[in-house]
Tab-separated table of C-alpha atoms in Angstrom:
chain	number	residue	atom	x	y	z
A	312	UNK	CA	-39.214	-184.046	-97.799
A	313	UNK	CA	-38.021	-180.468	-97.226
A	314	UNK	CA	-40.232	-177.590	-97.404
A	315	UNK	CA	-37.698	-174.833	-97.483
A	316	UNK	CA	-33.989	-174.113	-97.664
A	317	UNK	CA	-31.466	-171.582	-96.006
A	318	UNK	CA	-31.820	-168.857	-97.960
A	319	UNK	CA	-35.441	-167.610	-97.513
A	320	UNK	CA	-36.782	-168.860	-100.671
A	321	UNK	CA	-39.057	-172.196	-100.147
A	322	UNK	CA	-37.536	-174.848	-102.066
A	323	UNK	CA	-38.036	-178.796	-102.118
A	324	UNK	CA	-35.241	-181.336	-101.698
A	325	UNK	CA	-34.848	-184.667	-103.195
A	326	UNK	CA	-33.168	-186.766	-99.905
A	327	UNK	CA	-29.992	-188.585	-100.320
A	328	UNK	CA	-29.896	-192.201	-100.735
A	329	UNK	CA	-28.102	-195.126	-101.829
A	330	UNK	CA	-27.861	-198.968	-101.868
A	331	UNK	CA	-30.777	-201.163	-102.800
A	332	UNK	CA	-34.286	-200.061	-102.552
A	333	UNK	CA	-35.128	-201.900	-99.586
A	334	UNK	CA	-33.385	-205.396	-99.418
A	335	UNK	CA	-29.876	-204.233	-99.149
A	336	UNK	CA	-30.685	-201.228	-96.925
A	337	UNK	CA	-30.388	-202.780	-93.716
A	338	UNK	CA	-27.747	-201.556	-91.279
A	339	UNK	CA	-25.479	-204.300	-89.643
A	340	UNK	CA	-25.665	-205.038	-85.741
A	341	UNK	CA	-24.018	-203.179	-83.030
A	342	UNK	CA	-21.586	-204.469	-80.895
A	343	UNK	CA	-22.264	-206.959	-78.335
A	344	UNK	CA	-21.453	-204.837	-75.288
A	345	UNK	CA	-23.784	-202.077	-76.604
A	346	UNK	CA	-26.649	-204.429	-76.844
A	347	UNK	CA	-26.035	-205.281	-73.423
A	348	UNK	CA	-26.205	-202.006	-71.967
A	349	UNK	CA	-29.614	-201.517	-74.389
A	350	UNK	CA	-31.004	-204.858	-72.720
A	351	UNK	CA	-29.967	-203.828	-69.300
A	352	UNK	CA	-31.724	-200.351	-69.661
A	353	UNK	CA	-34.792	-202.343	-70.896
A	354	UNK	CA	-35.052	-204.406	-67.806
A	355	UNK	CA	-34.652	-201.415	-65.608
A	356	UNK	CA	-37.189	-199.562	-67.066
A	357	UNK	CA	-39.646	-202.742	-67.022
A	358	UNK	CA	-38.673	-202.919	-63.155
A	359	UNK	CA	-39.825	-199.277	-62.537
A	360	UNK	CA	-42.803	-199.627	-64.494
A	361	UNK	CA	-43.874	-202.772	-62.456
A	362	UNK	CA	-43.094	-201.187	-59.457
A	363	UNK	CA	-45.045	-197.975	-60.063
A	364	UNK	CA	-47.968	-200.116	-61.191
A	365	UNK	CA	-48.004	-201.925	-57.783
A	366	UNK	CA	-47.763	-199.148	-55.905
A	367	UNK	CA	-50.546	-198.306	-53.374
A	368	UNK	CA	-53.250	-195.699	-53.849
A	369	UNK	CA	-52.139	-193.646	-50.223
A	370	UNK	CA	-48.432	-193.450	-51.512
A	371	UNK	CA	-49.848	-192.187	-54.630
A	372	UNK	CA	-52.013	-189.469	-52.773
A	373	UNK	CA	-49.156	-188.452	-50.580
A	374	UNK	CA	-46.777	-187.603	-53.697
A	375	UNK	CA	-49.428	-185.756	-54.854
A	376	UNK	CA	-50.350	-183.540	-52.041
A	377	UNK	CA	-53.433	-185.105	-51.163
A	378	UNK	CA	-54.570	-184.584	-47.517
A	379	UNK	CA	-52.344	-182.101	-46.588
A	380	UNK	CA	-53.858	-179.046	-47.999
A	381	UNK	CA	-51.323	-178.747	-50.590
A	382	UNK	CA	-51.908	-177.785	-54.133
A	383	UNK	CA	-51.567	-181.234	-56.082
A	384	UNK	CA	-47.923	-181.726	-57.777
A	385	UNK	CA	-47.877	-181.864	-61.498
A	386	UNK	CA	-46.079	-184.998	-62.497
A	387	UNK	CA	-42.876	-184.282	-64.799
A	388	UNK	CA	-44.464	-185.455	-68.105
A	389	UNK	CA	-48.038	-183.947	-67.451
A	390	UNK	CA	-49.498	-182.720	-70.592
A	391	UNK	CA	-49.796	-178.783	-70.333
A	392	UNK	CA	-51.110	-175.837	-72.813
A	393	UNK	CA	-54.654	-174.913	-73.992
A	394	UNK	CA	-57.361	-176.989	-75.633
A	395	UNK	CA	-56.595	-177.755	-79.399
A	396	UNK	CA	-58.161	-175.665	-82.134
A	397	UNK	CA	-61.441	-176.744	-83.185
A	398	UNK	CA	-61.822	-174.736	-86.487
A	399	UNK	CA	-60.309	-175.962	-89.705
A	400	UNK	CA	-59.617	-174.582	-93.403
A	401	UNK	CA	-59.207	-176.522	-96.145
A	402	UNK	CA	-58.531	-179.777	-93.563
A	403	UNK	CA	-55.898	-177.583	-91.740
A	404	UNK	CA	-56.430	-176.325	-88.026
A	405	UNK	CA	-57.029	-172.754	-87.667
A	406	UNK	CA	-57.897	-170.136	-84.996
A	407	UNK	CA	-55.025	-170.333	-82.921
A	408	UNK	CA	-54.408	-168.366	-79.944
A	409	UNK	CA	-53.215	-165.432	-79.749
A	410	UNK	CA	-50.070	-165.868	-77.553
A	411	UNK	CA	-46.741	-167.859	-77.939
A	412	UNK	CA	-48.551	-171.054	-77.544
A	413	UNK	CA	-50.798	-170.345	-80.245
A	414	UNK	CA	-48.023	-169.448	-82.774
A	415	UNK	CA	-45.759	-172.694	-81.929
A	416	UNK	CA	-49.078	-174.767	-82.229
A	417	UNK	CA	-49.565	-173.028	-85.637
A	418	UNK	CA	-46.201	-173.309	-86.811
A	419	UNK	CA	-46.412	-177.370	-86.066
A	420	UNK	CA	-49.617	-177.250	-88.000
A	421	UNK	CA	-48.550	-175.589	-90.844
A	422	UNK	CA	-45.065	-177.401	-90.873
A	423	UNK	CA	-47.015	-180.586	-91.362
A	424	UNK	CA	-49.518	-179.317	-94.004
A	425	UNK	CA	-46.539	-177.560	-96.241
A	426	UNK	CA	-44.449	-181.060	-95.921
A	427	UNK	CA	-47.389	-183.144	-96.997
A	428	UNK	CA	-47.777	-185.515	-99.966
A	429	UNK	CA	-50.698	-183.047	-100.804
A	430	UNK	CA	-48.196	-180.478	-102.173
A	431	UNK	CA	-47.517	-182.719	-105.093
A	432	UNK	CA	-50.774	-182.237	-106.374
A	433	UNK	CA	-51.695	-178.794	-107.862
A	434	UNK	CA	-55.040	-177.926	-106.879
A	435	UNK	CA	-54.689	-179.642	-103.190
A	436	UNK	CA	-51.318	-177.270	-103.071
A	437	UNK	CA	-53.347	-173.967	-103.978
A	438	UNK	CA	-55.817	-175.074	-101.254
A	439	UNK	CA	-52.789	-175.584	-98.575
A	440	UNK	CA	-51.230	-172.111	-99.214
A	441	UNK	CA	-54.331	-170.314	-99.331
A	442	UNK	CA	-55.153	-171.716	-96.018
A	443	UNK	CA	-52.184	-171.126	-93.990
A	444	UNK	CA	-50.378	-168.079	-95.993
A	445	UNK	CA	-50.928	-164.182	-94.952
A	446	UNK	CA	-52.638	-162.155	-97.378
A	447	UNK	CA	-49.666	-160.353	-97.844
A	448	UNK	CA	-47.362	-163.497	-98.940
A	449	UNK	CA	-50.077	-165.655	-100.609
A	450	UNK	CA	-48.986	-165.067	-104.107
A	451	UNK	CA	-45.312	-165.138	-103.567
A	452	UNK	CA	-45.611	-168.384	-101.774
A	453	UNK	CA	-47.838	-170.121	-104.317
A	454	UNK	CA	-45.959	-169.018	-107.292
A	455	UNK	CA	-42.570	-170.115	-105.421
A	456	UNK	CA	-44.389	-173.566	-104.632
A	457	UNK	CA	-45.893	-173.768	-107.882
A	458	UNK	CA	-42.488	-173.442	-109.616
A	459	UNK	CA	-40.660	-175.881	-107.225
A	460	UNK	CA	-43.461	-178.758	-107.818
A	461	UNK	CA	-43.161	-178.567	-111.487
A	462	UNK	CA	-43.859	-181.498	-113.999
A	463	UNK	CA	-39.846	-182.259	-114.175
A	464	UNK	CA	-39.667	-182.576	-110.486
A	465	UNK	CA	-42.697	-184.757	-110.240
A	466	UNK	CA	-41.325	-187.201	-112.673
A	467	UNK	CA	-38.069	-187.353	-111.263
A	468	UNK	CA	-39.438	-188.354	-107.800
A	469	UNK	CA	-41.703	-190.882	-110.071
A	470	UNK	CA	-45.087	-189.314	-109.731
A	471	UNK	CA	-47.216	-188.075	-112.520
A	472	UNK	CA	-48.042	-184.342	-113.125
A	473	UNK	CA	-50.925	-184.843	-111.085
A	474	UNK	CA	-48.610	-186.249	-108.101
A	475	UNK	CA	-50.370	-189.672	-108.176
A	476	UNK	CA	-47.726	-192.666	-107.810
A	477	UNK	CA	-47.348	-195.605	-110.465
A	478	UNK	CA	-49.675	-198.474	-110.088
A	479	UNK	CA	-48.243	-200.679	-107.484
A	480	UNK	CA	-46.467	-197.991	-105.465
A	481	UNK	CA	-47.813	-195.858	-102.457
A	482	UNK	CA	-46.443	-192.313	-102.584
A	483	UNK	CA	-45.150	-190.958	-98.728
A	484	UNK	CA	-44.280	-187.818	-97.785
A	485	UNK	CA	-45.169	-186.647	-94.108
A	486	UNK	CA	-43.478	-184.141	-91.714
A	487	UNK	CA	-43.378	-185.275	-88.136
A	488	UNK	CA	-42.874	-182.350	-85.802
A	489	UNK	CA	-40.676	-183.223	-82.718
A	490	UNK	CA	-40.500	-180.031	-80.948
A	491	UNK	CA	-41.107	-175.888	-81.376
A	492	UNK	CA	-39.249	-173.100	-79.909
A	493	UNK	CA	-40.116	-169.390	-80.350
A	494	UNK	CA	-36.888	-167.295	-81.569
A	495	UNK	CA	-38.760	-164.029	-81.489
A	496	UNK	CA	-42.359	-162.677	-80.480
A	497	UNK	CA	-44.407	-159.542	-80.449
A	498	UNK	CA	-47.911	-159.113	-80.441
A	499	UNK	CA	-48.404	-159.185	-84.253
A	500	UNK	CA	-45.268	-161.184	-85.284
A	501	UNK	CA	-43.589	-164.357	-84.534
A	502	UNK	CA	-40.809	-166.294	-85.305
A	503	UNK	CA	-41.235	-170.116	-84.392
A	504	UNK	CA	-38.643	-173.195	-85.064
A	505	UNK	CA	-40.231	-176.772	-85.435
A	506	UNK	CA	-38.002	-179.348	-85.464
A	507	UNK	CA	-39.045	-182.405	-87.948
A	508	UNK	CA	-38.672	-185.481	-88.937
A	509	UNK	CA	-39.796	-186.200	-92.300
A	510	UNK	CA	-40.478	-189.254	-94.191
A	511	UNK	CA	-40.014	-189.522	-98.252
A	512	UNK	CA	-40.430	-191.870	-100.982
A	513	UNK	CA	-42.135	-194.527	-102.876
A	514	UNK	CA	-43.248	-197.768	-101.095
A	515	UNK	CA	-43.405	-200.492	-103.864
A	516	UNK	CA	-41.210	-203.921	-104.766
A	517	UNK	CA	-40.050	-202.234	-107.951
A	518	UNK	CA	-39.600	-198.735	-106.629
A	519	UNK	CA	-36.264	-197.190	-107.362
A	520	UNK	CA	-36.919	-194.018	-104.850
A	521	UNK	CA	-37.457	-196.157	-101.252
A	522	UNK	CA	-38.995	-194.400	-98.507
A	523	UNK	CA	-36.217	-192.556	-96.496
A	524	UNK	CA	-36.190	-190.694	-93.151
A	525	UNK	CA	-34.699	-187.086	-92.498
A	526	UNK	CA	-34.406	-184.889	-89.903
A	527	UNK	CA	-34.715	-180.974	-90.430
A	528	UNK	CA	-35.615	-177.649	-88.564
A	529	UNK	CA	-38.092	-175.171	-90.422
A	530	UNK	CA	-37.986	-171.597	-89.105
A	531	UNK	CA	-41.435	-169.930	-89.704
A	532	UNK	CA	-42.395	-166.159	-89.856
A	533	UNK	CA	-45.917	-165.546	-88.646
A	534	UNK	CA	-48.255	-162.785	-88.980
A	535	UNK	CA	-51.282	-161.864	-86.564
A	536	UNK	CA	-53.926	-161.036	-89.091
A	537	UNK	CA	-56.408	-160.159	-86.162
A	538	UNK	CA	-58.066	-163.473	-86.341
A	539	UNK	CA	-55.114	-166.012	-86.582
A	540	UNK	CA	-51.961	-166.808	-87.050
A	541	UNK	CA	-50.650	-166.829	-90.787
A	542	UNK	CA	-47.569	-167.541	-92.980
A	543	UNK	CA	-45.486	-164.988	-93.934
A	544	UNK	CA	-42.201	-166.614	-94.895
A	545	UNK	CA	-40.425	-170.332	-94.101
A	546	UNK	CA	-36.840	-171.396	-94.258
A	547	UNK	CA	-35.086	-174.762	-93.652
A	548	UNK	CA	-31.914	-176.198	-92.173
A	549	UNK	CA	-30.633	-179.683	-92.007
A	550	UNK	CA	-30.742	-181.332	-88.333
A	551	UNK	CA	-30.452	-181.725	-85.575
A	552	UNK	CA	-30.023	-185.464	-86.676
A	553	UNK	CA	-29.796	-188.175	-83.959
A	554	UNK	CA	-27.784	-191.434	-84.620
A	555	UNK	CA	-29.831	-193.971	-86.887
A	556	UNK	CA	-31.253	-196.698	-84.303
A	557	UNK	CA	-30.731	-200.471	-84.726
A	558	UNK	CA	-34.166	-200.850	-86.190
A	559	UNK	CA	-34.349	-203.452	-89.269
A	560	UNK	CA	-35.930	-201.525	-92.454
A	561	UNK	CA	-39.413	-202.552	-93.181
A	562	UNK	CA	-40.272	-203.936	-96.516
A	563	UNK	CA	-42.598	-202.128	-99.110
A	564	UNK	CA	-45.575	-203.740	-98.467
A	565	UNK	CA	-45.057	-202.761	-94.668
A	566	UNK	CA	-44.553	-199.143	-94.892
A	567	UNK	CA	-47.561	-198.672	-97.575
A	568	UNK	CA	-50.007	-200.617	-95.240
A	569	UNK	CA	-48.697	-198.185	-92.213
A	570	UNK	CA	-49.078	-195.077	-94.494
A	571	UNK	CA	-52.681	-196.057	-95.489
A	572	UNK	CA	-53.759	-197.093	-91.894
A	573	UNK	CA	-51.899	-194.488	-89.642
A	574	UNK	CA	-53.332	-191.091	-89.924
A	575	UNK	CA	-51.792	-188.041	-88.742
A	576	UNK	CA	-51.982	-185.583	-86.010
A	577	UNK	CA	-53.387	-182.142	-85.084
A	578	UNK	CA	-50.449	-180.515	-83.192
A	579	UNK	CA	-50.721	-178.157	-80.203
A	580	UNK	CA	-48.697	-176.932	-77.746
């Protein structure tokens, strides 16, 4: 579910969909040559992983610069960045560092909150906006979101006036950041782009709004209020969108179970 549009006004978009809700949504198989390349690639990765696991301790120490007096070398995939924040406001991480990294982490977490299923319930939506918005923009953001999440809109996506799904269905709306980048930064202001994958829909055997995925980039203008980074404005554009893989589409029960069992994350740069 989108949380903004290209014009600067926060908007909510319905995902495009077509075909049967679940059973008819499966993709056809790819060519045999493509499958062979994929299998060969997996085998190569497995062989490399086994070789790495069986590598002697002395070789590892030498690669890291141990025993030579040099500083240890960081692995290409080593995690970096400061410790994630400990504080939370309305269940949303807060108290981000007053630097570029802190702004990126704030934007990622705020994108998750503003693109969550909680936005479909009035009380929870107000909590989220109050927690992430700058004092100068909280009223305009809240009124804009309230207009977006109208009773008619909720009905159109299959929810009741409180944002609840029909009995026997599980409502899914998650935003999953894939990466962040700073496009402008000063001591008191930052604009951060967050590349996201989103999943949205109703998981249920009789659902006419099956769970679909989309890719989009959220641009978030942030203000440093003296204690934390807060949202001034959000906009959004579609993509970058990768080619859909060959994974078979999961059934409604599997999707519902995954949503109930897999919790979300706190994102930190």
